[in-house]
Amino acid sequence: MNKTLIGLALFSILLGSGAAKASEPAFIKTSVSSAFETDFTSAAEKTVNAVVCIKSFSSRQQNPYGAQGGYDPFGMFDFFFGNPGGQQRQQPRQQQKKKSEPVQTGLGSGVIITEDGYIVTNNHVIDNADKLEVLLNDNSTYEARIIGTDEASDLALIKIDAKGLSPIVFGDSESVKVGEWVLAVGNPFGFNSTVTAGIVSAKARSLSTNNKGGNMSIESFIQTDAALNPGNSGGALVNLNGELIGINSAIYSNTGSYSGFSFAIPTTIVKKVMADIRQYGTVQRAMLGCSVVELDAKLAKEKGITAAKAGCLVASVSDMSTAKEMGLEEDDLITAINGTEVHNFAQLVEQINKFRPGDKITVTYYRNNKEYSKTGTLRNSQGNTAITKKGDFSELGCAFMKISAETKQHLGISNGVQIQGLKNGVFKDAGVKDGFIITEINDTPVNSTDDVEYIYNQIMKSGNDERVMFLKGVYPTGKKYYYAVNLENAD
């Protein structure tokens, strides 16, 4: 037998074909199955008419696909456009150029969720837009209005005046399995109704380097290798039944374009956020009330934990919290919420964010390697179960007046706005007096009512646990004062 034939014979054995099968060791299991076939056409047909193109217009000119960078925990990660989470503070409006006719500054996608025109998209797709234009798959165009936004989950709800649309069918993101085929539908680079395919690469993926439980931004993504690019943001991630399992939100990339992995917000979070925005105008966010760290082998050895290999180890417990009510203590290991296992911080946050303040949950945890379950009522960041209402700038309880050049010169200040007509509201509750001149809010100079309102709106839509305005200023007498204004009371 020549070398070529030997090579072919070995190749035949490696493939497990022909007579080689008879000589296979007993411990090797060989499966004989038909060729794998997958048909994506049905899922695509069910989805394309439910996905829209969203064009944002603003007088502040930007790249149509937005700024790169910004939210960049690994130095490689970019949102499709805009910089939520890591966005640098906008300059006060008085420092911006006079507004001109709005021009297109952004391009993204959205998903129709009702027949009468409610559409879910990413917050960063519509953030800071002066006008929104929605293009349907049949090329009809509508102007949209913003119903509500949630920066913590990077989701937004908008509405167009239309009837008889083709809403998407929601699927269950918790039942999705790693390795399952999925389709991503959106408008990359403005190419409408583009469909790409991939598999679910991972679930409950956190992209933050902080896993200690201090930041309540929702970071529990579905990771997929379906190709996504700028413009896909806000589009649909669907299973092979054409059911929505996630809203595409981010990519992992050196360049800002697709290079391997993409991330979607699961529908368990999407449904809750959209329902809250429609019903209350803002998201009802429940808090467990403890900070945690993820268990690893080193920590388990240090703490003597042998009963479980994964979970969230309690680092501290807040007063007036659900965790306190349940009797959770430092070094307790949380392993499940309502029977659903939580192996890491991302999974814990995802489970808690399915509920509202006032809902009861059962927490399973280990203490001294013994398993316990306790039930308690979830609370909000203020330690109660009250419904949070949408903030209104008028709740500050005053008007703001420009100050003259003479007053600035007399007081030795270069900018500021003066409080007038103070009435009941959060400013008065904080001890602010009529006539106080605000020079800075949260370290940002202010010089007009627009500046104050802009900062207020940014604070109110942020995902921070505590919403506070830190005022720096001076009274007409020349006495300097500082105030902390709790905007939780502005709801």
GROMACS .gro file of C-alpha atoms in nm:
model
  491
    1MET     CA    1   0.000   0.000   0.000
    2ASN     CA    2   0.147   0.336  -0.099
    3LYS     CA    3   0.154   0.645   0.126
    4THR     CA    4  -0.152   0.798  -0.041
    5LEU     CA    5  -0.366   0.495   0.027
    6ILE     CA    6  -0.245   0.480   0.390
    7GLY     CA    7  -0.344   0.838   0.432
    8LEU     CA    8  -0.691   0.775   0.295
    9ALA     CA    9  -0.735   0.473   0.515
   10LEU     CA   10  -0.648   0.672   0.825
   11PHE     CA   11  -0.884   0.946   0.710
   12SER     CA   12  -1.160   0.688   0.671
   13ILE     CA   13  -1.102   0.563   1.026
   14LEU     CA   14  -1.112   0.915   1.169
   15LEU     CA   15  -1.439   0.978   0.994
   16GLY     CA   16  -1.585   0.657   1.135
   17SER     CA   17  -1.686   0.527   0.794
   18GLY     CA   18  -1.676   0.187   0.624
   19ALA     CA   19  -1.523  -0.110   0.802
   20ALA     CA   20  -1.352   0.117   1.054
   21LYS     CA   21  -1.676   0.130   1.257
   22ALA     CA   22  -1.635  -0.233   1.362
   23SER     CA   23  -1.299  -0.158   1.524
   24GLU     CA   24  -1.414   0.144   1.729
   25PRO     CA   25  -1.352   0.115   2.104
   26ALA     CA   26  -1.664   0.034   2.307
   27PHE     CA   27  -1.645   0.360   2.500
   28ILE     CA   28  -1.687   0.574   2.184
   29LYS     CA   29  -2.050   0.653   2.107
   30THR     CA   30  -2.135   0.723   1.746
   31SER     CA   31  -2.458   0.893   1.644
   32VAL     CA   32  -2.605   0.849   1.300
   33SER     CA   33  -2.851   1.127   1.207
   34SER     CA   34  -2.982   1.301   0.902
   35ALA     CA   35  -2.829   1.626   0.777
   36PHE     CA   36  -2.916   1.933   0.988
   37GLU     CA   37  -3.166   2.163   0.821
   38THR     CA   38  -3.286   2.502   0.936
   39ASP     CA   39  -3.544   2.722   0.765
   40PHE     CA   40  -3.533   3.087   0.871
   41THR     CA   41  -3.788   3.213   0.619
   42SER     CA   42  -4.098   3.173   0.837
   43ALA     CA   43  -3.945   3.362   1.131
   44ALA     CA   44  -3.822   3.636   0.900
   45GLU     CA   45  -4.164   3.678   0.736
   46LYS     CA   46  -4.331   3.712   1.078
   47THR     CA   47  -4.081   3.973   1.191
   48VAL     CA   48  -3.986   4.216   0.915
   49ASN     CA   49  -4.318   4.403   0.915
   50ALA     CA   50  -4.294   4.456   1.292
   51VAL     CA   51  -3.951   4.619   1.276
   52VAL     CA   52  -3.921   4.986   1.183
   53CYS     CA   53  -3.646   5.231   1.099
   54ILE     CA   54  -3.617   5.529   1.335
   55LYS     CA   55  -3.450   5.851   1.225
   56SER     CA   56  -3.373   6.108   1.491
   57PHE     CA   57  -3.336   6.476   1.413
   58SER     CA   58  -3.167   6.742   1.622
   59SER     CA   59  -3.035   7.095   1.591
   60ARG     CA   60  -2.713   6.965   1.752
   61GLN     CA   61  -2.524   6.807   1.461
   62GLN     CA   62  -2.372   6.464   1.515
   63ASN     CA   63  -2.258   6.169   1.310
   64PRO     CA   64  -2.570   5.991   1.170
   65TYR     CA   65  -2.451   5.673   1.343
   66GLY     CA   66  -2.347   5.863   1.652
   67ALA     CA   67  -2.031   5.897   1.854
   68GLN     CA   68  -1.811   5.595   1.909
   69GLY     CA   69  -1.679   5.514   2.254
   70GLY     CA   70  -1.843   5.643   2.568
   71TYR     CA   71  -1.986   5.341   2.747
   72ASP     CA   72  -1.669   5.137   2.733
   73PRO     CA   73  -1.607   4.907   3.030
   74PHE     CA   74  -1.355   4.692   2.840
   75GLY     CA   75  -1.204   4.949   2.607
   76MET     CA   76  -1.365   4.761   2.317
   77PHE     CA   77  -1.738   4.799   2.370
   78ASP     CA   78  -1.960   5.049   2.186
   79PHE     CA   79  -2.329   5.116   2.171
   80PHE     CA   80  -2.451   5.143   1.814
   81PHE     CA   81  -2.466   5.518   1.851
   82GLY     CA   82  -2.476   5.757   2.143
   83ASN     CA   83  -2.299   5.712   2.473
   84PRO     CA   84  -2.547   5.602   2.740
   85GLY     CA   85  -2.400   5.527   3.079
   86GLY     CA   86  -2.062   5.678   3.000
   87GLN     CA   87  -2.183   5.983   2.814
   88GLN     CA   88  -1.991   6.295   2.895
   89ARG     CA   89  -2.197   6.572   3.044
   90GLN     CA   90  -2.361   6.791   2.783
   91GLN     CA   91  -2.262   7.154   2.784
   92PRO     CA   92  -2.526   7.387   2.926
   93ARG     CA   93  -2.762   7.509   2.660
   94GLN     CA   94  -2.646   7.869   2.679
   95GLN     CA   95  -2.305   7.752   2.558
   96GLN     CA   96  -2.451   7.582   2.252
   97LYS     CA   97  -2.506   7.754   1.923
   98LYS     CA   98  -2.846   7.894   1.843
   99LYS     CA   99  -3.078   7.619   1.726
  100SER     CA  100  -3.118   7.576   1.353
  101GLU     CA  101  -3.353   7.359   1.153
  102PRO     CA  102  -3.324   7.000   1.286
  103VAL     CA  103  -3.108   6.769   1.075
  104GLN     CA  104  -3.080   6.391   1.091
  105THR     CA  105  -2.834   6.297   1.364
  106GLY     CA  106  -2.918   5.934   1.435
  107LEU     CA  107  -3.042   5.615   1.278
  108GLY     CA  108  -3.172   5.309   1.457
  109SER     CA  109  -3.447   5.051   1.471
  110GLY     CA  110  -3.763   4.987   1.670
  111VAL     CA  111  -4.017   4.709   1.721
  112ILE     CA  112  -4.396   4.754   1.693
  113ILE     CA  113  -4.563   4.605   2.002
  114THR     CA  114  -4.929   4.714   1.950
  115GLU     CA  115  -5.158   4.753   1.651
  116ASP     CA  116  -5.217   5.120   1.734
  117GLY     CA  117  -4.854   5.229   1.706
  118TYR     CA  118  -4.660   5.174   2.028
  119ILE     CA  119  -4.296   5.100   1.945
  120VAL     CA  120  -4.012   4.988   2.172
  121THR     CA  121  -3.655   5.094   2.098
  122ASN     CA  122  -3.334   5.180   2.279
  123ASN     CA  123  -3.313   5.494   2.488
  124HIS     CA  124  -2.989   5.590   2.317
  125VAL     CA  125  -3.163   5.580   1.977
  126ILE     CA  126  -3.399   5.865   2.066
  127ASP     CA  127  -3.203   6.045   2.339
  128ASN     CA  128  -3.172   6.422   2.284
  129ALA     CA  129  -3.376   6.409   1.961
  130ASP     CA  130  -3.588   6.712   1.870
  131LYS     CA  131  -3.788   6.510   1.617
  132LEU     CA  132  -3.839   6.140   1.545
  133GLU     CA  133  -3.939   5.991   1.210
  134VAL     CA  134  -4.049   5.628   1.179
  135LEU     CA  135  -4.028   5.441   0.849
  136LEU     CA  136  -4.234   5.120   0.824
  137ASN     CA  137  -4.145   4.821   0.609
  138ASP     CA  138  -4.408   4.929   0.351
  139ASN     CA  139  -4.224   5.267   0.319
  140SER     CA  140  -4.495   5.467   0.495
  141THR     CA  141  -4.355   5.737   0.723
  142TYR     CA  142  -4.485   5.876   1.053
  143GLU     CA  143  -4.367   6.131   1.304
  144ALA     CA  144  -4.335   5.978   1.652
  145ARG     CA  145  -4.362   6.116   2.002
  146ILE     CA  146  -4.181   5.987   2.309
  147ILE     CA  147  -4.405   5.821   2.569
  148GLY     CA  148  -4.132   5.743   2.819
  149THR     CA  149  -3.769   5.641   2.861
  150ASP     CA  150  -3.559   5.439   3.103
  151GLU     CA  151  -3.187   5.502   3.093
  152ALA     CA  152  -3.110   5.221   3.340
  153SER     CA  153  -3.233   4.954   3.096
  154ASP     CA  154  -3.158   5.159   2.782
  155LEU     CA  155  -3.520   5.123   2.669
  156ALA     CA  156  -3.772   5.374   2.539
  157LEU     CA  157  -4.136   5.368   2.431
  158ILE     CA  158  -4.252   5.586   2.142
  159LYS     CA  159  -4.588   5.618   1.962
  160ILE     CA  160  -4.703   5.687   1.608
  161ASP     CA  161  -5.060   5.766   1.507
  162ALA     CA  162  -5.145   5.459   1.304
  163LYS     CA  163  -5.390   5.169   1.308
  164GLY     CA  164  -5.385   4.808   1.193
  165LEU     CA  165  -5.010   4.761   1.228
  166SER     CA  166  -4.838   4.423   1.259
  167PRO     CA  167  -4.715   4.395   1.619
  168ILE     CA  168  -4.454   4.138   1.709
  169VAL     CA  169  -4.537   3.838   1.927
  170PHE     CA  170  -4.345   3.829   2.255
  171GLY     CA  171  -4.157   3.513   2.343
  172ASP     CA  172  -4.008   3.399   2.674
  173SER     CA  173  -3.643   3.499   2.699
  174GLU     CA  174  -3.595   3.283   3.009
  175SER     CA  175  -3.670   2.967   2.811
  176VAL     CA  176  -3.407   3.051   2.548
  177LYS     CA  177  -3.117   2.805   2.546
  178VAL     CA  178  -2.751   2.861   2.468
  179GLY     CA  179  -2.685   2.728   2.117
  180GLU     CA  180  -3.038   2.806   1.996
  181TRP     CA  181  -3.072   2.968   1.655
  182VAL     CA  182  -3.189   3.331   1.653
  183LEU     CA  183  -3.249   3.604   1.396
  184ALA     CA  184  -3.167   3.972   1.431
  185VAL     CA  185  -3.385   4.214   1.232
  186GLY     CA  186  -3.308   4.582   1.193
  187ASN     CA  187  -3.174   4.858   0.972
  188PRO     CA  188  -2.793   4.845   0.969
  189PHE     CA  189  -2.644   5.149   0.797
  190GLY     CA  190  -2.999   5.237   0.687
  191PHE     CA  191  -3.059   4.915   0.491
  192ASN     CA  192  -3.422   4.852   0.587
  193SER     CA  193  -3.550   4.513   0.702
  194THR     CA  194  -3.216   4.338   0.712
  195VAL     CA  195  -3.215   3.988   0.865
  196THR     CA  196  -2.907   3.812   1.002
  197ALA     CA  197  -2.880   3.475   1.176
  198GLY     CA  198  -2.671   3.336   1.459
  199ILE     CA  199  -2.692   3.141   1.779
  200VAL     CA  200  -2.734   3.238   2.143
  201SER     CA  201  -2.377   3.244   2.271
  202ALA     CA  202  -2.455   3.315   2.638
  203LYS     CA  203  -2.730   3.435   2.871
  204ALA     CA  204  -2.733   3.680   3.162
  205ARG     CA  205  -2.414   3.838   3.031
  206SER     CA  206  -2.294   4.139   3.230
  207LEU     CA  207  -2.077   4.395   3.051
  208SER     CA  208  -1.983   4.594   3.360
  209THR     CA  209  -1.666   4.550   3.558
  210ASN     CA  210  -1.862   4.635   3.873
  211ASN     CA  211  -2.041   4.333   4.014
  212LYS     CA  212  -2.073   4.453   4.371
  213GLY     CA  213  -2.436   4.547   4.350
  214GLY     CA  214  -2.398   4.922   4.385
  215ASN     CA  215  -2.515   5.010   4.034
  216MET     CA  216  -2.873   4.918   3.950
  217SER     CA  217  -2.832   4.963   3.574
  218ILE     CA  218  -2.981   4.651   3.418
  219GLU     CA  219  -2.698   4.440   3.280
  220SER     CA  220  -2.826   4.095   3.193
  221PHE     CA  221  -2.791   4.061   2.818
  222ILE     CA  222  -2.853   3.779   2.575
  223GLN     CA  223  -2.525   3.734   2.387
  224THR     CA  224  -2.543   3.626   2.024
  225ASP     CA  225  -2.316   3.600   1.722
  226ALA     CA  226  -2.581   3.727   1.478
  227ALA     CA  227  -2.417   4.004   1.276
  228LEU     CA  228  -2.526   4.351   1.391
  229ASN     CA  229  -2.399   4.694   1.290
  230PRO     CA  230  -2.479   5.062   1.351
  231GLY     CA  231  -2.851   5.108   1.283
  232ASN     CA  232  -2.950   4.767   1.425
  233SER     CA  233  -2.982   4.922   1.771
  234GLY     CA  234  -3.339   4.890   1.899
  235GLY     CA  235  -3.426   4.612   1.654
  236ALA     CA  236  -3.561   4.265   1.721
  237LEU     CA  237  -3.387   3.947   1.827
  238VAL     CA  238  -3.631   3.661   1.757
  239ASN     CA  239  -3.639   3.283   1.786
  240LEU     CA  240  -3.724   3.052   1.494
  241ASN     CA  241  -4.094   3.094   1.573
  242GLY     CA  242  -4.060   3.465   1.498
  243GLU     CA  243  -4.117   3.553   1.866
  244LEU     CA  244  -3.936   3.846   2.023
  245ILE     CA  245  -3.681   3.736   2.282
  246GLY     CA  246  -3.473   4.053   2.301
  247ILE     CA  247  -3.411   4.411   2.187
  248ASN     CA  248  -3.070   4.445   2.020
  249SER     CA  249  -2.870   4.704   2.208
  250ALA     CA  250  -2.495   4.675   2.184
  251ILE     CA  251  -2.194   4.522   2.013
  252TYR     CA  252  -1.850   4.417   2.132
  253SER     CA  253  -1.610   4.571   1.889
  254ASN     CA  254  -1.273   4.734   1.827
  255THR     CA  255  -1.412   4.943   1.543
  256GLY     CA  256  -1.777   5.017   1.624
  257SER     CA  257  -1.888   4.764   1.360
  258TYR     CA  258  -1.966   4.395   1.405
  259SER     CA  259  -1.671   4.172   1.491
  260GLY     CA  260  -1.815   3.869   1.664
  261PHE     CA  261  -2.057   3.930   1.949
  262SER     CA  262  -2.376   4.131   1.999
  263PHE     CA  263  -2.601   4.185   2.298
  264ALA     CA  264  -2.978   4.211   2.343
  265ILE     CA  265  -3.199   4.314   2.634
  266PRO     CA  266  -3.417   4.011   2.724
  267THR     CA  267  -3.795   4.035   2.694
  268THR     CA  268  -3.843   3.964   3.065
  269ILE     CA  269  -3.701   4.312   3.123
  270VAL     CA  270  -3.856   4.471   2.812
  271LYS     CA  271  -4.214   4.369   2.903
  272LYS     CA  272  -4.184   4.500   3.258
  273VAL     CA  273  -4.031   4.835   3.157
  274MET     CA  274  -4.282   4.894   2.876
  275ALA     CA  275  -4.580   4.807   3.100
  276ASP     CA  276  -4.456   5.046   3.369
  277ILE     CA  277  -4.402   5.332   3.126
  278ARG     CA  278  -4.750   5.290   2.975
  279GLN     CA  279  -4.924   5.258   3.312
  280TYR     CA  280  -4.726   5.493   3.535
  281GLY     CA  281  -4.516   5.708   3.301
  282THR     CA  282  -4.196   5.583   3.465
  283VAL     CA  283  -4.042   5.252   3.571
  284GLN     CA  284  -4.136   5.109   3.910
  285ARG     CA  285  -3.801   4.975   4.028
  286ALA     CA  286  -3.786   4.731   4.318
  287MET     CA  287  -3.483   4.697   4.542
  288LEU     CA  288  -3.368   4.395   4.743
  289GLY     CA  289  -3.161   4.623   4.962
  290CYS     CA  290  -2.822   4.454   4.988
  291SER     CA  291  -2.488   4.477   4.812
  292VAL     CA  292  -2.340   4.152   4.685
  293VAL     CA  293  -2.026   4.004   4.533
  294GLU     CA  294  -2.014   3.704   4.304
  295LEU     CA  295  -1.886   3.382   4.458
  296ASP     CA  296  -1.567   3.238   4.312
  297ALA     CA  297  -1.335   2.957   4.423
  298LYS     CA  298  -1.106   3.187   4.620
  299LEU     CA  299  -1.394   3.353   4.803
  300ALA     CA  300  -1.563   3.019   4.872
  301LYS     CA  301  -1.243   2.885   5.030
  302GLU     CA  302  -1.197   3.201   5.235
  303LYS     CA  303  -1.556   3.190   5.366
  304GLY     CA  304  -1.568   2.813   5.407
  305ILE     CA  305  -1.857   2.773   5.163
  306THR     CA  306  -1.896   2.414   5.041
  307ALA     CA  307  -2.272   2.378   4.984
  308ALA     CA  308  -2.278   2.577   4.657
  309LYS     CA  309  -2.032   2.668   4.385
  310ALA     CA  310  -2.205   2.984   4.253
  311GLY     CA  311  -2.426   3.262   4.380
  312CYS     CA  312  -2.425   3.616   4.517
  313LEU     CA  313  -2.258   3.663   4.854
  314VAL     CA  314  -2.415   3.936   5.069
  315ALA     CA  315  -2.158   4.204   5.153
  316SER     CA  316  -2.390   4.442   5.342
  317VAL     CA  317  -2.759   4.494   5.414
  318SER     CA  318  -2.937   4.831   5.398
  319ASP     CA  319  -3.172   4.955   5.667
  320MET     CA  320  -3.547   4.969   5.586
  321SER     CA  321  -3.499   4.715   5.308
  322THR     CA  322  -3.648   4.385   5.197
  323ALA     CA  323  -3.321   4.210   5.275
  324LYS     CA  324  -3.336   4.348   5.629
  325GLU     CA  325  -3.697   4.234   5.665
  326MET     CA  326  -3.599   3.883   5.556
  327GLY     CA  327  -3.317   3.874   5.804
  328LEU     CA  328  -3.040   3.841   5.546
  329GLU     CA  329  -2.693   3.887   5.689
  330GLU     CA  330  -2.339   3.943   5.567
  331ASP     CA  331  -2.189   3.628   5.408
  332ASP     CA  332  -2.530   3.475   5.328
  333LEU     CA  333  -2.511   3.324   4.978
  334ILE     CA  334  -2.814   3.402   4.759
  335THR     CA  335  -2.872   3.122   4.506
  336ALA     CA  336  -3.232   3.167   4.382
  337ILE     CA  337  -3.519   3.416   4.352
  338ASN     CA  338  -3.867   3.260   4.342
  339GLY     CA  339  -3.708   2.927   4.254
  340THR     CA  340  -3.504   3.065   3.961
  341GLU     CA  341  -3.133   3.010   4.012
  342VAL     CA  342  -2.905   3.313   4.023
  343HIS     CA  343  -2.539   3.234   3.970
  344ASN     CA  344  -2.414   3.591   3.927
  345PHE     CA  345  -2.503   3.955   3.981
  346ALA     CA  346  -2.651   3.995   3.630
  347GLN     CA  347  -2.899   3.714   3.691
  348LEU     CA  348  -2.991   3.857   4.033
  349VAL     CA  349  -3.062   4.201   3.887
  350GLU     CA  350  -3.265   4.051   3.602
  351GLN     CA  351  -3.485   3.859   3.845
  352ILE     CA  352  -3.542   4.153   4.082
  353ASN     CA  353  -3.629   4.383   3.793
  354LYS     CA  354  -3.920   4.160   3.695
  355PHE     CA  355  -4.105   4.289   4.002
  356ARG     CA  356  -4.245   4.614   4.136
  357PRO     CA  357  -4.233   4.757   4.487
  358GLY     CA  358  -4.508   4.583   4.685
  359ASP     CA  359  -4.457   4.244   4.516
  360LYS     CA  360  -4.360   3.950   4.735
  361ILE     CA  361  -4.058   3.737   4.650
  362THR     CA  362  -3.890   3.433   4.801
  363VAL     CA  363  -3.513   3.434   4.836
  364THR     CA  364  -3.321   3.108   4.869
  365TYR     CA  365  -2.982   3.139   5.038
  366TYR     CA  366  -2.717   2.946   5.229
  367ARG     CA  367  -2.593   3.039   5.576
  368ASN     CA  368  -2.319   2.827   5.728
  369ASN     CA  369  -2.375   2.580   5.442
  370LYS     CA  370  -2.739   2.527   5.536
  371GLU     CA  371  -3.017   2.621   5.291
  372TYR     CA  372  -3.296   2.861   5.389
  373SER     CA  373  -3.586   3.034   5.209
  374LYS     CA  374  -3.744   3.358   5.324
  375THR     CA  375  -4.031   3.560   5.175
  376GLY     CA  376  -4.053   3.938   5.188
  377THR     CA  377  -4.212   4.242   5.023
  378LEU     CA  378  -3.998   4.438   4.777
  379ARG     CA  379  -3.955   4.811   4.835
  380ASN     CA  380  -3.836   5.108   4.634
  381SER     CA  381  -3.517   5.308   4.690
  382GLN     CA  382  -3.696   5.512   4.958
  383GLY     CA  383  -3.774   5.203   5.163
  384ASN     CA  384  -4.148   5.194   5.096
  385THR     CA  385  -4.391   5.046   4.845
  386ALA     CA  386  -4.537   5.371   4.710
  387ILE     CA  387  -4.589   5.407   4.335
  388THR     CA  388  -4.335   5.635   4.167
  389LYS     CA  389  -4.489   5.897   3.939
  390LYS     CA  390  -4.332   6.067   3.644
  391GLY     CA  391  -4.134   6.374   3.747
  392ASP     CA  392  -4.249   6.719   3.643
  393PHE     CA  393  -4.015   7.020   3.625
  394SER     CA  394  -4.288   7.238   3.779
  395GLU     CA  395  -4.258   7.036   4.102
  396LEU     CA  396  -3.943   7.230   4.185
  397GLY     CA  397  -4.188   7.495   4.302
  398CYS     CA  398  -4.038   7.817   4.167
  399ALA     CA  399  -3.952   8.025   3.863
  400PHE     CA  400  -3.603   8.115   3.744
  401MET     CA  401  -3.497   8.466   3.637
  402LYS     CA  402  -3.185   8.576   3.452
  403ILE     CA  403  -2.961   8.805   3.653
  404SER     CA  404  -2.823   9.133   3.525
  405ALA     CA  405  -2.462   9.208   3.440
  406GLU     CA  406  -2.454   9.454   3.729
  407THR     CA  407  -2.562   9.186   3.977
  408LYS     CA  408  -2.298   8.947   3.845
  409GLN     CA  409  -2.031   9.214   3.881
  410HIS     CA  410  -2.148   9.308   4.232
  411LEU     CA  411  -2.144   8.948   4.355
  412GLY     CA  412  -1.831   8.848   4.165
  413ILE     CA  413  -1.998   8.569   3.967
  414SER     CA  414  -1.994   8.499   3.595
  415ASN     CA  415  -2.326   8.316   3.562
  416GLY     CA  416  -2.641   8.214   3.748
  417VAL     CA  417  -3.020   8.216   3.766
  418GLN     CA  418  -3.226   8.362   4.050
  419ILE     CA  419  -3.514   8.182   4.221
  420GLN     CA  420  -3.838   8.380   4.228
  421GLY     CA  421  -4.194   8.309   4.342
  422LEU     CA  422  -4.093   8.017   4.566
  423LYS     CA  423  -4.389   7.803   4.669
  424ASN     CA  424  -4.439   7.453   4.806
  425GLY     CA  425  -4.206   7.212   4.630
  426VAL     CA  426  -3.878   7.027   4.662
  427PHE     CA  427  -3.666   7.344   4.665
  428LYS     CA  428  -3.861   7.485   4.960
  429ASP     CA  429  -3.845   7.147   5.134
  430ALA     CA  430  -3.465   7.157   5.101
  431GLY     CA  431  -3.450   7.497   5.275
  432VAL     CA  432  -3.389   7.713   4.968
  433LYS     CA  433  -3.513   8.073   5.011
  434ASP     CA  434  -3.660   8.315   4.758
  435GLY     CA  435  -3.393   8.521   4.582
  436PHE     CA  436  -3.123   8.255   4.597
  437ILE     CA  437  -2.897   8.269   4.290
  438ILE     CA  438  -2.797   7.924   4.160
  439THR     CA  439  -2.457   7.927   3.990
  440GLU     CA  440  -2.406   7.550   3.955
  441ILE     CA  441  -2.618   7.234   3.966
  442ASN     CA  442  -2.428   6.909   4.005
  443ASP     CA  443  -2.104   7.092   3.915
  444THR     CA  444  -2.253   7.224   3.590
  445PRO     CA  445  -2.282   7.606   3.542
  446VAL     CA  446  -2.636   7.734   3.479
  447ASN     CA  447  -2.747   8.059   3.323
  448SER     CA  448  -3.111   8.008   3.219
  449THR     CA  449  -3.432   7.819   3.292
  450ASP     CA  450  -3.348   7.587   3.003
  451ASP     CA  451  -3.022   7.490   3.173
  452VAL     CA  452  -3.200   7.402   3.498
  453GLU     CA  453  -3.472   7.205   3.318
  454TYR     CA  454  -3.218   7.015   3.108
  455ILE     CA  455  -3.020   6.903   3.414
  456TYR     CA  456  -3.343   6.816   3.597
  457ASN     CA  457  -3.460   6.596   3.310
  458GLN     CA  458  -3.121   6.423   3.287
  459ILE     CA  459  -3.133   6.340   3.659
  460MET     CA  460  -3.495   6.220   3.650
  461LYS     CA  461  -3.439   5.977   3.364
  462SER     CA  462  -3.113   5.842   3.499
  463GLY     CA  463  -3.091   5.496   3.652
  464ASN     CA  464  -2.933   5.617   3.975
  465ASP     CA  465  -3.075   5.485   4.300
  466GLU     CA  466  -3.076   5.839   4.446
  467ARG     CA  467  -3.181   6.141   4.239
  468VAL     CA  468  -3.037   6.457   4.390
  469MET     CA  469  -2.973   6.813   4.274
  470PHE     CA  470  -2.669   6.967   4.443
  471LEU     CA  471  -2.713   7.344   4.427
  472LYS     CA  472  -2.425   7.588   4.461
  473GLY     CA  473  -2.496   7.959   4.475
  474VAL     CA  474  -2.516   8.286   4.658
  475TYR     CA  475  -2.780   8.512   4.811
  476PRO     CA  476  -2.801   8.882   4.712
  477THR     CA  477  -2.631   8.961   5.043
  478GLY     CA  478  -2.319   8.782   4.916
  479LYS     CA  479  -2.354   8.480   5.148
  480LYS     CA  480  -2.271   8.152   4.977
  481TYR     CA  481  -2.488   7.844   5.031
  482TYR     CA  482  -2.503   7.482   4.923
  483TYR     CA  483  -2.821   7.273   4.912
  484ALA     CA  484  -2.898   6.907   4.841
  485VAL     CA  485  -3.243   6.873   4.681
  486ASN     CA  486  -3.397   6.525   4.694
  487LEU     CA  487  -3.582   6.475   4.366
  488GLU     CA  488  -3.743   6.153   4.485
  489ASN     CA  489  -3.997   6.385   4.643
  490ALA     CA  490  -4.066   6.542   4.303
  491ASP     CA  491  -4.246   6.229   4.182
   0.00000   0.00000   0.00000
